[in-house]
Structure formats: C-alpha cells, structure tokens
PDB file of C-alpha atoms in Angstrom:
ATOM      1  CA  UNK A   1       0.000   0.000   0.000  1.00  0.00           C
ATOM      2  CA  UNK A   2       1.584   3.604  -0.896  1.00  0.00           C
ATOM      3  CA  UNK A   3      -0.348   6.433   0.544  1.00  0.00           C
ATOM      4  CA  UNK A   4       0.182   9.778  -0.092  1.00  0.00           C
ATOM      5  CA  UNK A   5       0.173  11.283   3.496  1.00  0.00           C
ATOM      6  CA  UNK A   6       1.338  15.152   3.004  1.00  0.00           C
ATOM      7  CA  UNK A   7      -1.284  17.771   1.496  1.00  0.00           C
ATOM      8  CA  UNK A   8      -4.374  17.000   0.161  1.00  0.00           C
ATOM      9  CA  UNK A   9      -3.913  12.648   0.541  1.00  0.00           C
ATOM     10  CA  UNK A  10      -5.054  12.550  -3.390  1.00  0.00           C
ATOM     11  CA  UNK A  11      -3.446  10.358  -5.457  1.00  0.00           C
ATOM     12  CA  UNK A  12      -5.303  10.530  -9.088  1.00  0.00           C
ATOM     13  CA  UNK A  13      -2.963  12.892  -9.994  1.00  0.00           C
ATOM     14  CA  UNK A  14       0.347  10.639  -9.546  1.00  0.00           C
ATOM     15  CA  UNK A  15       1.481   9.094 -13.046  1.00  0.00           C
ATOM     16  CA  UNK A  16       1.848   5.526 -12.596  1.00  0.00           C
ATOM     17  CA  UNK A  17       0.670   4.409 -15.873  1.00  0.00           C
ATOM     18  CA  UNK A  18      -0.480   0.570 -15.569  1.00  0.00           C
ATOM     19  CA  UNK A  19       1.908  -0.611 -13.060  1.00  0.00           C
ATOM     20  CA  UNK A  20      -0.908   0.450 -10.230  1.00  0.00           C
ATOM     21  CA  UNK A  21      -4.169   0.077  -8.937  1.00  0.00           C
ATOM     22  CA  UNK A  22      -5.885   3.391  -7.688  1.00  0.00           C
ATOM     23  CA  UNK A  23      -8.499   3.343  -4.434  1.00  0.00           C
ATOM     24  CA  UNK A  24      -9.301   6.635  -4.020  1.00  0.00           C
ATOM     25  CA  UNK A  25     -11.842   5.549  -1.158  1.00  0.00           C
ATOM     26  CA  UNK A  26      -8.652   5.156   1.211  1.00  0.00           C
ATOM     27  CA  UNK A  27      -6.279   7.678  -0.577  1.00  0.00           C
ATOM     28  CA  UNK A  28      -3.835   4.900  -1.629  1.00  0.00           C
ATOM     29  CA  UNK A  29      -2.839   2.753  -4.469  1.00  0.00           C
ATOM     30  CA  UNK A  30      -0.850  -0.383  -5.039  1.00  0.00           C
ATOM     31  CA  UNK A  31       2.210  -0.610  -7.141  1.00  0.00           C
ATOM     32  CA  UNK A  32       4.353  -3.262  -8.417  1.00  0.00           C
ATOM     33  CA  UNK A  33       7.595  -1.858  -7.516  1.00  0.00           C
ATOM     34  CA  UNK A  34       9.498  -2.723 -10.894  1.00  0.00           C
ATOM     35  CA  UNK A  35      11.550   1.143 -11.431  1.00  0.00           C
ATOM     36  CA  UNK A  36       8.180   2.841 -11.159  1.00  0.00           C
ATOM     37  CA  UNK A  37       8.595   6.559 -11.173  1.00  0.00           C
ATOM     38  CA  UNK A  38       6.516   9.222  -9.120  1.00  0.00           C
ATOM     39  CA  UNK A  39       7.502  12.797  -9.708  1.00  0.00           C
ATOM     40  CA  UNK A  40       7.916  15.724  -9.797  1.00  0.00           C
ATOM     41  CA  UNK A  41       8.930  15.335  -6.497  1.00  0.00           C
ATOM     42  CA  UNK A  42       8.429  18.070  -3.889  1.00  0.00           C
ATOM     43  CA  UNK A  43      11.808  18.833  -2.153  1.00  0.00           C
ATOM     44  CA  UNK A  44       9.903  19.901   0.966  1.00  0.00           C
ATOM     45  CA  UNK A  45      10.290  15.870   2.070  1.00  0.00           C
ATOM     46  CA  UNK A  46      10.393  15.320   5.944  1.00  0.00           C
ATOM     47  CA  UNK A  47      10.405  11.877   6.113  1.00  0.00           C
ATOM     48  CA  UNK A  48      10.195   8.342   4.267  1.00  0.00           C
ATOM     49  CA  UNK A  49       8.620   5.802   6.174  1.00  0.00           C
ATOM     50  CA  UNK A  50       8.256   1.991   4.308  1.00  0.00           C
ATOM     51  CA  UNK A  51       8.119  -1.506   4.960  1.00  0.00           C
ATOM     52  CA  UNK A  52      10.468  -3.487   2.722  1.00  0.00           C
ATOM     53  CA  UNK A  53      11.330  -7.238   2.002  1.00  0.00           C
ATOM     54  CA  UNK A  54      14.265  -7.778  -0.577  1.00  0.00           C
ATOM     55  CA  UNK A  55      15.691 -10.593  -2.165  1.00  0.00           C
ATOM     56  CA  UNK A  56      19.276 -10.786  -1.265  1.00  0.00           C
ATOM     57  CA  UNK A  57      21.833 -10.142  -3.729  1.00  0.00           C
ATOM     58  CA  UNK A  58      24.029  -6.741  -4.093  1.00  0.00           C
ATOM     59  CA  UNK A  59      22.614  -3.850  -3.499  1.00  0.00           C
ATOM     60  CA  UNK A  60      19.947  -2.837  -4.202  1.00  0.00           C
ATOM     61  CA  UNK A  61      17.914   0.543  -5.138  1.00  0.00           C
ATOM     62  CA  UNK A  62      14.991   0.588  -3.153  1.00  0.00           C
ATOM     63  CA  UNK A  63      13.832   4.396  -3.624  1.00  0.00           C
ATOM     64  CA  UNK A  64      15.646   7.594  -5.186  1.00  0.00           C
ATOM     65  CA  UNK A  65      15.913  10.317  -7.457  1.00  0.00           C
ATOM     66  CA  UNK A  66      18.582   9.277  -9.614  1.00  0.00           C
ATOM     67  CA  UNK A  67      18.652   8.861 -13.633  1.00  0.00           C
ATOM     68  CA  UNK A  68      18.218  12.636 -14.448  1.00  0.00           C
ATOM     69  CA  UNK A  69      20.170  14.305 -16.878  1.00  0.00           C
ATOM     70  CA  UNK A  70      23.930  14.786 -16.870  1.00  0.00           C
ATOM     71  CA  UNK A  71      24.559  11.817 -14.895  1.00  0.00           C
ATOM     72  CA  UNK A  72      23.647  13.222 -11.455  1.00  0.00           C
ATOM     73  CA  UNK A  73      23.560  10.660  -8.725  1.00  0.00           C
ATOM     74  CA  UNK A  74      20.385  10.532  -6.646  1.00  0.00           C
ATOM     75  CA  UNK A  75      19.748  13.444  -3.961  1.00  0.00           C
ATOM     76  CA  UNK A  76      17.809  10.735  -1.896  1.00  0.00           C
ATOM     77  CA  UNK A  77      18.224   7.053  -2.306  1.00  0.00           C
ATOM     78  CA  UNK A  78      17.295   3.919   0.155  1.00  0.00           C
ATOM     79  CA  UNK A  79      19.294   0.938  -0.836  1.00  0.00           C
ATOM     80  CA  UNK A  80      19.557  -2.657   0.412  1.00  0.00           C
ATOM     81  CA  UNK A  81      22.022  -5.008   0.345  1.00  0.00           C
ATOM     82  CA  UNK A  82      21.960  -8.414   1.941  1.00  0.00           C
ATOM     83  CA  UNK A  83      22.150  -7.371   5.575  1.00  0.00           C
ATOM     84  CA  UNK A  84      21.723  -3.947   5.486  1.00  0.00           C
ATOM     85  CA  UNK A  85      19.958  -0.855   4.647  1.00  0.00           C
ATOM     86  CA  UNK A  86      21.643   2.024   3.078  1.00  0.00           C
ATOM     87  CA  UNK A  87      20.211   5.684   3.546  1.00  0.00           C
ATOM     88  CA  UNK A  88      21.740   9.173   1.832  1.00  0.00           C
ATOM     89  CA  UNK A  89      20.608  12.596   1.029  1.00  0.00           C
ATOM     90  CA  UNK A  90      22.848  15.388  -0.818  1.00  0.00           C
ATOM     91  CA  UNK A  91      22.474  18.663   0.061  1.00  0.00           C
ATOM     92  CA  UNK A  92      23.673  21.918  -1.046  1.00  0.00           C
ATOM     93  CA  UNK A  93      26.306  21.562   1.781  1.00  0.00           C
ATOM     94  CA  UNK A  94      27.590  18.817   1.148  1.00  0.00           C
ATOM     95  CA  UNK A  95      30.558  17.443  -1.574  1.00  0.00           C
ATOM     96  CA  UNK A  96      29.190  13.985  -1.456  1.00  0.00           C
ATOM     97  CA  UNK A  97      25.805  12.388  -0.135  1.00  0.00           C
ATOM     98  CA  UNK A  98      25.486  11.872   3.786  1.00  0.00           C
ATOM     99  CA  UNK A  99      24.809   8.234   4.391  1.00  0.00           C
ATOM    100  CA  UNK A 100      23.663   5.677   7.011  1.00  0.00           C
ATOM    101  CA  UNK A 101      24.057   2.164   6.979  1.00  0.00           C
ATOM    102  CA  UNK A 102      22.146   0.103   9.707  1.00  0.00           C
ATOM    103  CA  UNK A 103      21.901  -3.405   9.886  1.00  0.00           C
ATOM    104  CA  UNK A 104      18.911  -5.512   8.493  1.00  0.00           C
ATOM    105  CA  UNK A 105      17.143  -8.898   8.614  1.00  0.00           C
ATOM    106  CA  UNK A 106      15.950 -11.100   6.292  1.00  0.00           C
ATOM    107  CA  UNK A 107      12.427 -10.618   5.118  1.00  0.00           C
ATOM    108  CA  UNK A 108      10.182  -7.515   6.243  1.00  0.00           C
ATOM    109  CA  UNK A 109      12.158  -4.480   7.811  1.00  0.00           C
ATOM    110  CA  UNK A 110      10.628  -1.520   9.556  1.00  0.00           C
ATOM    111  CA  UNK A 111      12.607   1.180   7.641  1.00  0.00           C
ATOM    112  CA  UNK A 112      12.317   4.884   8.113  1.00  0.00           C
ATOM    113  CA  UNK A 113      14.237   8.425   7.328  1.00  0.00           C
ATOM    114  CA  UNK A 114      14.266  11.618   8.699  1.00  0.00           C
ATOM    115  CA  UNK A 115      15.506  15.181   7.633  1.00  0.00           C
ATOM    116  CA  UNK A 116      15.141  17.938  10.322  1.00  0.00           C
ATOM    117  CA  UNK A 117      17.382  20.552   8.334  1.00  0.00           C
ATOM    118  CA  UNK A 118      20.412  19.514  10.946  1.00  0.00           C
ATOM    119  CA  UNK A 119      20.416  15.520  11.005  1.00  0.00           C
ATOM    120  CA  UNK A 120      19.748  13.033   8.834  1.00  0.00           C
ATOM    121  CA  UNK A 121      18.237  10.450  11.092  1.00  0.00           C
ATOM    122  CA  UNK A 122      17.387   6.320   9.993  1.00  0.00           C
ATOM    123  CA  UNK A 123      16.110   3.352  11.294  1.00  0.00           C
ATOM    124  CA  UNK A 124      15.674  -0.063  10.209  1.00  0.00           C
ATOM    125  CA  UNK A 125      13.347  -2.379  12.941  1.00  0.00           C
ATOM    126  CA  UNK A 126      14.706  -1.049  16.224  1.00  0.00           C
ATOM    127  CA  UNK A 127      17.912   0.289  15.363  1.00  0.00           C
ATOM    128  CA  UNK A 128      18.391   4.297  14.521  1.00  0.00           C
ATOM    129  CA  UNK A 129      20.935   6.407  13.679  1.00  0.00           C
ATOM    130  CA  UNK A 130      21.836   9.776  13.176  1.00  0.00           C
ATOM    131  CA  UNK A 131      24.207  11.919  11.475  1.00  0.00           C
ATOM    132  CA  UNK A 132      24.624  16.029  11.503  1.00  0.00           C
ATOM    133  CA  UNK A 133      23.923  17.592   8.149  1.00  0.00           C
ATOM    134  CA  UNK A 134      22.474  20.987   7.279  1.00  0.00           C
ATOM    135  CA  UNK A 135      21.292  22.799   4.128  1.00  0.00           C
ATOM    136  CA  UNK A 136      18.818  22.201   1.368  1.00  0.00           C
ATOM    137  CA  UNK A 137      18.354  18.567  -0.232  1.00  0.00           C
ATOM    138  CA  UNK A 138      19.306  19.244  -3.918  1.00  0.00           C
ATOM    139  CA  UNK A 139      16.860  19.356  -6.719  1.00  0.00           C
ATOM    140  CA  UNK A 140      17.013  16.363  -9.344  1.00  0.00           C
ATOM    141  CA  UNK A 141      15.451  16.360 -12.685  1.00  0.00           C
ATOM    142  CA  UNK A 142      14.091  13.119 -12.016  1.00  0.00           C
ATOM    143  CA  UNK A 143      10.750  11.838  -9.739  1.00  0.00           C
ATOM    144  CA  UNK A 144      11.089   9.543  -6.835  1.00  0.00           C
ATOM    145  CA  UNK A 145      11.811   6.052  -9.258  1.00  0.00           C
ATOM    146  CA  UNK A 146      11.111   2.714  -7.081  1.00  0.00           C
ATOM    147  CA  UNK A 147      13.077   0.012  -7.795  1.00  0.00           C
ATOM    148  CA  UNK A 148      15.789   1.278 -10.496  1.00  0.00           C
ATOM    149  CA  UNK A 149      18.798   3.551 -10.087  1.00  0.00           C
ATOM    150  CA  UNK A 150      21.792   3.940 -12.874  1.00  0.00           C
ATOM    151  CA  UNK A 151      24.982   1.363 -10.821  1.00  0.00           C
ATOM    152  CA  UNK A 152      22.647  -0.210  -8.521  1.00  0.00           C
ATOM    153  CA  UNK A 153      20.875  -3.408  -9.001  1.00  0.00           C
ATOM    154  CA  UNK A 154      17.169  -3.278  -9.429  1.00  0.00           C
ATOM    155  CA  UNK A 155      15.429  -4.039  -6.600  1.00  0.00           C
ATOM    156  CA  UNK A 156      13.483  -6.982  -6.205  1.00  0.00           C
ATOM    157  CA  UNK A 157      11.183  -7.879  -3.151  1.00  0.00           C
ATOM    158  CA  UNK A 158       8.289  -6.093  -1.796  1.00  0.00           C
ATOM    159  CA  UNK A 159       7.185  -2.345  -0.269  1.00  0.00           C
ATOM    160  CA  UNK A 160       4.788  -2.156   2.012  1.00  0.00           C
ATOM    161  CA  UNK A 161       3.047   1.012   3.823  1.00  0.00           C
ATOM    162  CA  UNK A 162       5.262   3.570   2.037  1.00  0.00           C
ATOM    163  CA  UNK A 163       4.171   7.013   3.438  1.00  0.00           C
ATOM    164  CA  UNK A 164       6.247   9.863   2.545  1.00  0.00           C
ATOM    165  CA  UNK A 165       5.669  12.913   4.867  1.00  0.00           C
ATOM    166  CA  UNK A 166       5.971  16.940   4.693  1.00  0.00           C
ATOM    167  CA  UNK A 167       6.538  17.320   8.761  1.00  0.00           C
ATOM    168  CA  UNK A 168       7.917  15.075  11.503  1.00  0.00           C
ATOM    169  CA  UNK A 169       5.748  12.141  11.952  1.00  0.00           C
ATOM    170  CA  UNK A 170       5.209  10.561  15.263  1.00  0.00           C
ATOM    171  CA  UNK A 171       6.072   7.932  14.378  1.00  0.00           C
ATOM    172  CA  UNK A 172      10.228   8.657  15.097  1.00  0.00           C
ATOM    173  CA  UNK A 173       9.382   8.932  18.880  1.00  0.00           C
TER     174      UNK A 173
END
C-alpha cells in the first residue's frame, strides 16, 4: 500500500501508468515496484517511512531520485544489500551524499528516514541512527523512481506502507 500522506492525501494525480491500482476511497494505491517513477517530487520531504522485504543479492535501489540528466547521482536514495539498509541525502552543503548504513534482517524491515534541516536520522526495525547535516536537499530532474537507479541493481522484493511525509511524523518517537 503507498499512501500519499502530506497535502491534500489525493493520489489521481500521480502518473503511474499501468503498473498500479488506484483506491481513491482510502487515498492509496498499489504498485508493483518494478523502477516505477513518481515525480515531480516536492523537495519539501520530511520523512520516508516503508516496509520493505528484498531478495538478497548486491545492493539494491529501493527508492531515489537518480537517472536525471547529466549523470547526477540521486539526492535521496534507500538501498539494500543483503544485511543492510543504506540511507543518503545530498544537500547543497555537502561534496558527497550523507549516508547511514544500519543493519537488516531477512524478510520484512521496519525502515524509516528523517531530515530535520540539521540531522539526517534512519532506522531499520529497532535500530536508529543519526548523522549532523544541514542545508537544502538538492533538486534532481528526475521523480522519486522505485526500484531502479543507474549502478545499482534493481530491486526486487516487496514495499509495504510507504508514506512519505511533509513534517515530523510521530512515528520517530
């Protein structure tokens, strides 16, 4: 289930072609996750929050914003590998992306990021971590793409209860 939890909850308005299945009853839609892309994506993000079960290989993309144009690496990207979880964001203080890496469990993880403006903050199940990091997350051409980034492998397992959030959830408690 991907719900759209920020602004309005709407989700007709999200191009996902035929890869998904639109309830606009609940304000969420199912997607295969096979390098779906939802854009433009609104740089104002606050937090991912997702449930995720990957197969386990090398890593993986699991979510970014990479495959724009003049071969920019993602500003965001969740990866996976076979016992971990990778997290980054690039900002406009930053030479490279920030980046977590937190252990992970087969099958279904609890995964969740968080940027305040002066942390990057992750956790996968009951294991967080934080980071200091400051300024704005740089603009990519490209949307949020599930599944696919340019050097990574594409992701395949499952997403569950992706929520993507414009404030602090309570959820990071």
């Amino acid at each position: 289930e991907l719900t759209s939890v920020a602004g309005s909850g709407r989700v007709d308005s999200t191009p996902l072609g035929s890869r998904g299945v639109t309830d606009l009853e609940r304000g969420s839609f199912d997607v295969t996750v096979d390098k779906t892309n939802i854009g433009p994506l609104d740089y104002n993000l606050r937090a991912i929050k997702m449930r995720s079960k990957r197969s386990l290989s090398r890593p993986q993309a699991i979510i970014s914003n990479c495959n724009g144009v003049n071969g920019e690496g993602p500003s965001i990207m969740v990866s996976g590998g076979p016992d971990y979880v990778t997290f980054s964001i690039k900002t406009s203080n930053t030479v490279r992306p920030a980046q977590l890496t937190i252990p992970a469990r087969p099958g279904y993880n609890d995964v969740s990021m968080i940027y305040d403006g002066q942390n990057l903050k992750a956790k996968v199940n009951d294991i967080a971590r934080s980071i200091p990091l400051t300024g704005k997350i740089e603009m990519r051409q490209a949307g949020l793409l599930f599944g696919a980034c340019n050097g990574y492998a594409n992701f395949r397992g499952e997403v569950d209860d992706f929520e993507m959030y414009e404030c602090i959830p309570p959820f990071w408690g």
